[in-house]
mmCIF file of N, CA, C and O in Angstrom:
data_model
loop_
_atom_site.group_PDB
_atom_site.id
_atom_site.type_symbol
_atom_site.label_atom_id
_atom_site.label_comp_id
_atom_site.label_asym_id
_atom_site.label_seq_id
_atom_site.Cartn_x
_atom_site.Cartn_y
_atom_site.Cartn_z
ATOM 1 N N MET A 74 47.738 36.797 -101.311
ATOM 2 C CA MET A 74 48.842 36.075 -101.910
ATOM 3 C C MET A 74 48.343 34.824 -102.631
ATOM 4 O O MET A 74 48.891 34.458 -103.660
ATOM 5 N N ASN A 75 47.335 34.172 -102.069
ATOM 6 C CA ASN A 75 46.792 32.979 -102.703
ATOM 7 C C ASN A 75 46.107 33.299 -104.030
ATOM 8 O O ASN A 75 46.080 32.456 -104.918
ATOM 9 N N GLY A 76 45.574 34.494 -104.128
ATOM 10 C CA GLY A 76 44.917 34.886 -105.375
ATOM 11 C C GLY A 76 45.909 35.031 -106.518
ATOM 12 O O GLY A 76 45.584 34.758 -107.679
ATOM 13 N N LEU A 77 47.132 35.474 -106.208
ATOM 14 C CA LEU A 77 48.145 35.621 -107.246
ATOM 15 C C LEU A 77 48.553 34.279 -107.834
ATOM 16 O O LEU A 77 48.922 34.205 -109.006
ATOM 17 N N VAL A 78 48.478 33.229 -107.036
ATOM 18 C CA VAL A 78 48.839 31.896 -107.519
ATOM 19 C C VAL A 78 47.868 31.455 -108.614
ATOM 20 O O VAL A 78 48.244 30.731 -109.533
ATOM 21 N N ILE A 79 46.654 31.920 -108.549
ATOM 22 C CA ILE A 79 45.648 31.567 -109.548
ATOM 23 C C ILE A 79 45.622 32.591 -110.689
ATOM 24 O O ILE A 79 45.549 32.228 -111.865
ATOM 25 N N LEU A 80 45.720 33.883 -110.347
ATOM 26 C CA LEU A 80 45.547 34.925 -111.356
ATOM 27 C C LEU A 80 46.714 35.030 -112.334
ATOM 28 O O LEU A 80 46.494 35.328 -113.520
ATOM 29 N N ILE A 81 47.932 34.805 -111.889
ATOM 30 C CA ILE A 81 49.075 34.911 -112.795
ATOM 31 C C ILE A 81 49.034 33.829 -113.874
ATOM 32 O O ILE A 81 49.179 34.146 -115.058
ATOM 33 N N PRO A 82 48.824 32.556 -113.562
ATOM 34 C CA PRO A 82 48.719 31.570 -114.642
ATOM 35 C C PRO A 82 47.515 31.794 -115.563
ATOM 36 O O PRO A 82 47.607 31.580 -116.778
ATOM 37 N N VAL A 83 46.411 32.271 -115.007
ATOM 38 C CA VAL A 83 45.236 32.555 -115.836
ATOM 39 C C VAL A 83 45.553 33.693 -116.805
ATOM 40 O O VAL A 83 45.215 33.620 -117.989
ATOM 41 N N ALA A 84 46.222 34.737 -116.326
ATOM 42 C CA ALA A 84 46.590 35.859 -117.193
ATOM 43 C C ALA A 84 47.569 35.407 -118.275
ATOM 44 O O ALA A 84 47.464 35.833 -119.431
ATOM 45 N N LEU A 85 48.500 34.554 -117.928
ATOM 46 C CA LEU A 85 49.447 34.044 -118.914
ATOM 47 C C LEU A 85 48.746 33.184 -119.962
ATOM 48 O O LEU A 85 49.052 33.280 -121.153
ATOM 49 N N LEU A 86 47.823 32.346 -119.541
ATOM 50 C CA LEU A 86 47.086 31.515 -120.487
ATOM 51 C C LEU A 86 46.215 32.354 -121.415
ATOM 52 O O LEU A 86 46.142 32.082 -122.619
ATOM 53 N N LEU A 87 45.571 33.381 -120.890
ATOM 54 C CA LEU A 87 44.761 34.251 -121.732
ATOM 55 C C LEU A 87 45.628 35.030 -122.720
ATOM 56 O O LEU A 87 45.249 35.212 -123.880
ATOM 57 N N GLY A 88 46.783 35.484 -122.271
ATOM 58 C CA GLY A 88 47.700 36.183 -123.163
ATOM 59 C C GLY A 88 48.216 35.278 -124.269
ATOM 60 O O GLY A 88 48.270 35.674 -125.436
ATOM 61 N N LEU A 89 48.589 34.061 -123.919
ATOM 62 C CA LEU A 89 49.052 33.107 -124.922
ATOM 63 C C LEU A 89 47.930 32.714 -125.879
ATOM 64 O O LEU A 89 48.161 32.508 -127.065
ATOM 65 N N GLY A 90 46.720 32.616 -125.356
ATOM 66 C CA GLY A 90 45.575 32.323 -126.218
ATOM 67 C C GLY A 90 45.314 33.446 -127.221
ATOM 68 O O GLY A 90 45.041 33.195 -128.396
ATOM 69 N N GLY A 91 45.398 34.680 -126.769
ATOM 70 C CA GLY A 91 45.223 35.819 -127.669
ATOM 71 C C GLY A 91 46.335 35.897 -128.701
ATOM 72 O O GLY A 91 46.089 36.192 -129.872
ATOM 73 N N LEU A 92 47.552 35.628 -128.293
ATOM 74 C CA LEU A 92 48.676 35.625 -129.215
ATOM 75 C C LEU A 92 48.540 34.507 -130.243
ATOM 76 O O LEU A 92 48.797 34.700 -131.438
ATOM 77 N N GLY A 93 48.092 33.356 -129.796
ATOM 78 C CA GLY A 93 47.859 32.241 -130.705
ATOM 79 C C GLY A 93 46.748 32.550 -131.695
ATOM 80 O O GLY A 93 46.850 32.217 -132.884
ATOM 81 N N ALA A 94 45.683 33.207 -131.245
ATOM 82 C CA ALA A 94 44.590 33.581 -132.147
ATOM 83 C C ALA A 94 45.060 34.605 -133.174
ATOM 84 O O ALA A 94 44.665 34.554 -134.341
ATOM 85 N N PHE A 95 45.929 35.529 -132.761
ATOM 86 C CA PHE A 95 46.470 36.511 -133.693
ATOM 87 C C PHE A 95 47.316 35.840 -134.768
ATOM 88 O O PHE A 95 47.181 36.135 -135.958
ATOM 89 N N PHE A 96 48.194 34.931 -134.361
ATOM 90 C CA PHE A 96 49.031 34.235 -135.342
ATOM 91 C C PHE A 96 48.198 33.339 -136.259
ATOM 92 O O PHE A 96 48.486 33.222 -137.437
ATOM 93 N N TRP A 97 47.149 32.722 -135.720
ATOM 94 C CA TRP A 97 46.267 31.904 -136.544
ATOM 95 C C TRP A 97 45.556 32.765 -137.594
ATOM 96 O O TRP A 97 45.458 32.391 -138.758
ATOM 97 N N ALA A 98 45.067 33.937 -137.175
ATOM 98 C CA ALA A 98 44.377 34.821 -138.111
ATOM 99 C C ALA A 98 45.344 35.361 -139.165
ATOM 100 O O ALA A 98 44.974 35.515 -140.329
ATOM 101 N N THR A 99 46.573 35.633 -138.769
ATOM 102 C CA THR A 99 47.569 36.106 -139.727
ATOM 103 C C THR A 99 47.904 35.022 -140.737
ATOM 104 O O THR A 99 47.989 35.283 -141.939
ATOM 105 N N ARG A 100 48.074 33.814 -140.281
ATOM 106 C CA ARG A 100 48.395 32.700 -141.174
ATOM 107 C C ARG A 100 47.214 32.366 -142.085
ATOM 108 O O ARG A 100 47.382 31.943 -143.219
ATOM 109 N N ASP A 101 46.002 32.585 -141.596
ATOM 110 C CA ASP A 101 44.797 32.266 -142.358
ATOM 111 C C ASP A 101 44.469 33.339 -143.396
ATOM 112 O O ASP A 101 43.585 33.143 -144.221
ATOM 113 N N GLY A 102 45.150 34.484 -143.361
ATOM 114 C CA GLY A 102 44.955 35.529 -144.360
ATOM 115 C C GLY A 102 43.895 36.550 -144.003
ATOM 116 O O GLY A 102 43.354 37.212 -144.894
ATOM 117 N N GLN A 103 43.605 36.741 -142.744
ATOM 118 C CA GLN A 103 42.569 37.684 -142.343
ATOM 119 C C GLN A 103 42.978 39.140 -142.538
ATOM 120 O O GLN A 103 42.129 40.015 -142.635
ATOM 121 N N PHE A 104 44.265 39.424 -142.578
ATOM 122 C CA PHE A 104 44.740 40.801 -142.630
ATOM 123 C C PHE A 104 45.344 41.162 -143.983
ATOM 124 O O PHE A 104 46.065 42.146 -144.103
ATOM 125 N N GLU A 105 45.044 40.409 -145.032
ATOM 126 C CA GLU A 105 45.653 40.674 -146.330
ATOM 127 C C GLU A 105 44.992 41.833 -147.067
ATOM 128 O O GLU A 105 45.662 42.598 -147.733
ATOM 129 N N ASP A 106 43.687 41.977 -146.991
ATOM 130 C CA ASP A 106 42.977 43.025 -147.720
ATOM 131 C C ASP A 106 42.328 43.975 -146.719
ATOM 132 O O ASP A 106 41.139 43.883 -146.426
ATOM 133 N N LEU A 107 43.108 44.913 -146.203
ATOM 134 C CA LEU A 107 42.588 45.819 -145.184
ATOM 135 C C LEU A 107 41.715 46.924 -145.773
ATOM 136 O O LEU A 107 40.831 47.446 -145.107
ATOM 137 N N ASP A 108 41.944 47.296 -147.022
ATOM 138 C CA ASP A 108 41.178 48.379 -147.629
ATOM 139 C C ASP A 108 39.965 47.890 -148.407
ATOM 140 O O ASP A 108 39.152 48.702 -148.821
ATOM 141 N N GLY A 109 39.827 46.608 -148.600
ATOM 142 C CA GLY A 109 38.731 46.080 -149.402
ATOM 143 C C GLY A 109 37.366 46.370 -148.816
ATOM 144 O O GLY A 109 36.458 46.814 -149.522
ATOM 145 N N ALA A 110 37.182 46.152 -147.538
ATOM 146 C CA ALA A 110 35.884 46.394 -146.914
ATOM 147 C C ALA A 110 35.565 47.886 -146.889
ATOM 148 O O ALA A 110 34.409 48.281 -147.056
ATOM 149 N N ALA A 111 36.581 48.713 -146.707
ATOM 150 C CA ALA A 111 36.354 50.157 -146.695
ATOM 151 C C ALA A 111 35.915 50.652 -148.071
ATOM 152 O O ALA A 111 35.095 51.560 -148.175
ATOM 153 N N MET A 112 36.435 50.055 -149.113
ATOM 154 C CA MET A 112 36.054 50.473 -150.460
ATOM 155 C C MET A 112 34.712 49.868 -150.873
ATOM 156 O O MET A 112 33.942 50.494 -151.587
ATOM 157 N N ARG A 113 34.411 48.662 -150.407
ATOM 158 C CA ARG A 113 33.134 48.025 -150.755
ATOM 159 C C ARG A 113 31.950 48.755 -150.148
ATOM 160 O O ARG A 113 30.859 48.770 -150.711
ATOM 161 N N ILE A 114 32.129 49.363 -148.979
ATOM 162 C CA ILE A 114 31.014 50.070 -148.341
ATOM 163 C C ILE A 114 30.639 51.319 -149.129
ATOM 164 O O ILE A 114 29.501 51.780 -149.089
ATOM 165 N N LEU A 115 31.596 51.865 -149.891
ATOM 166 C CA LEU A 115 31.328 53.067 -150.680
ATOM 167 C C LEU A 115 30.710 52.753 -152.032
ATOM 168 O O LEU A 115 30.209 53.651 -152.697
ATOM 169 N N ASN A 116 30.712 51.487 -152.436
ATOM 170 C CA ASN A 116 30.165 51.084 -153.720
ATOM 171 C C ASN A 116 28.637 51.087 -153.647
ATOM 172 O O ASN A 116 28.036 50.448 -152.796
ATOM 173 N N ASP A 117 27.984 51.832 -154.564
ATOM 174 C CA ASP A 117 26.522 51.936 -154.546
ATOM 175 C C ASP A 117 25.823 50.759 -155.201
ATOM 176 O O ASP A 117 24.646 50.534 -154.972
ATOM 177 N N GLU A 118 26.519 50.012 -156.028
ATOM 178 C CA GLU A 118 25.887 48.927 -156.762
ATOM 179 C C GLU A 118 25.751 47.687 -155.887
ATOM 180 O O GLU A 118 26.600 47.381 -155.080
ATOM 181 N N ASP A 119 24.640 46.986 -156.079
ATOM 182 C CA ASP A 119 24.465 45.701 -155.421
ATOM 183 C C ASP A 119 25.293 44.664 -156.167
ATOM 184 O O ASP A 119 25.399 44.711 -157.392
ATOM 185 N N PRO A 120 25.866 43.683 -155.483
ATOM 186 C CA PRO A 120 26.692 42.713 -156.184
ATOM 187 C C PRO A 120 25.916 41.835 -157.161
ATOM 188 O O PRO A 120 26.459 41.347 -158.130
ATOM 189 N N GLY A 121 24.617 41.669 -156.961
ATOM 190 C CA GLY A 121 23.839 40.799 -157.826
ATOM 191 C C GLY A 121 23.226 41.489 -159.031
ATOM 192 O O GLY A 121 22.699 40.838 -159.921
ATOM 193 N N THR A 122 23.281 42.813 -159.087
ATOM 194 C CA THR A 122 22.665 43.514 -160.201
ATOM 195 C C THR A 122 23.728 43.991 -161.170
ATOM 196 O O THR A 122 24.842 44.303 -160.804
ATOM 197 N N LYS A 123 23.332 44.029 -162.441
ATOM 198 C CA LYS A 123 24.238 44.526 -163.474
ATOM 199 C C LYS A 123 23.823 45.940 -163.837
ATOM 200 O O LYS A 123 22.632 46.262 -163.910
ATOM 201 N N ARG A 124 24.788 46.765 -164.093
ATOM 202 C CA ARG A 124 24.525 48.135 -164.458
ATOM 203 C C ARG A 124 24.304 48.234 -165.969
ATOM 204 O O ARG A 124 25.088 47.744 -166.751
ATOM 205 N N GLU A 125 23.197 48.881 -166.356
ATOM 206 C CA GLU A 125 22.896 49.064 -167.764
ATOM 207 C C GLU A 125 23.198 50.513 -168.132
ATOM 208 O O GLU A 125 22.711 51.436 -167.499
ATOM 209 N N ASP A 126 24.003 50.707 -169.171
ATOM 210 C CA ASP A 126 24.341 52.065 -169.607
ATOM 211 C C ASP A 126 23.387 52.586 -170.623
ATOM 212 O O ASP A 126 22.861 52.017 -171.464
#
């Protein structure tokens, strides 16, 4: 029973911390371009080189 007195507030704090981190990431724009990284991995060109035709 004494363990629940410690574990319940710790679980609530961790849950609130995770929820706060999610809202911070959403507000910061982390989830705006979900397909960009998936498409960039398929690109064969290096970003620093120019393609000559």
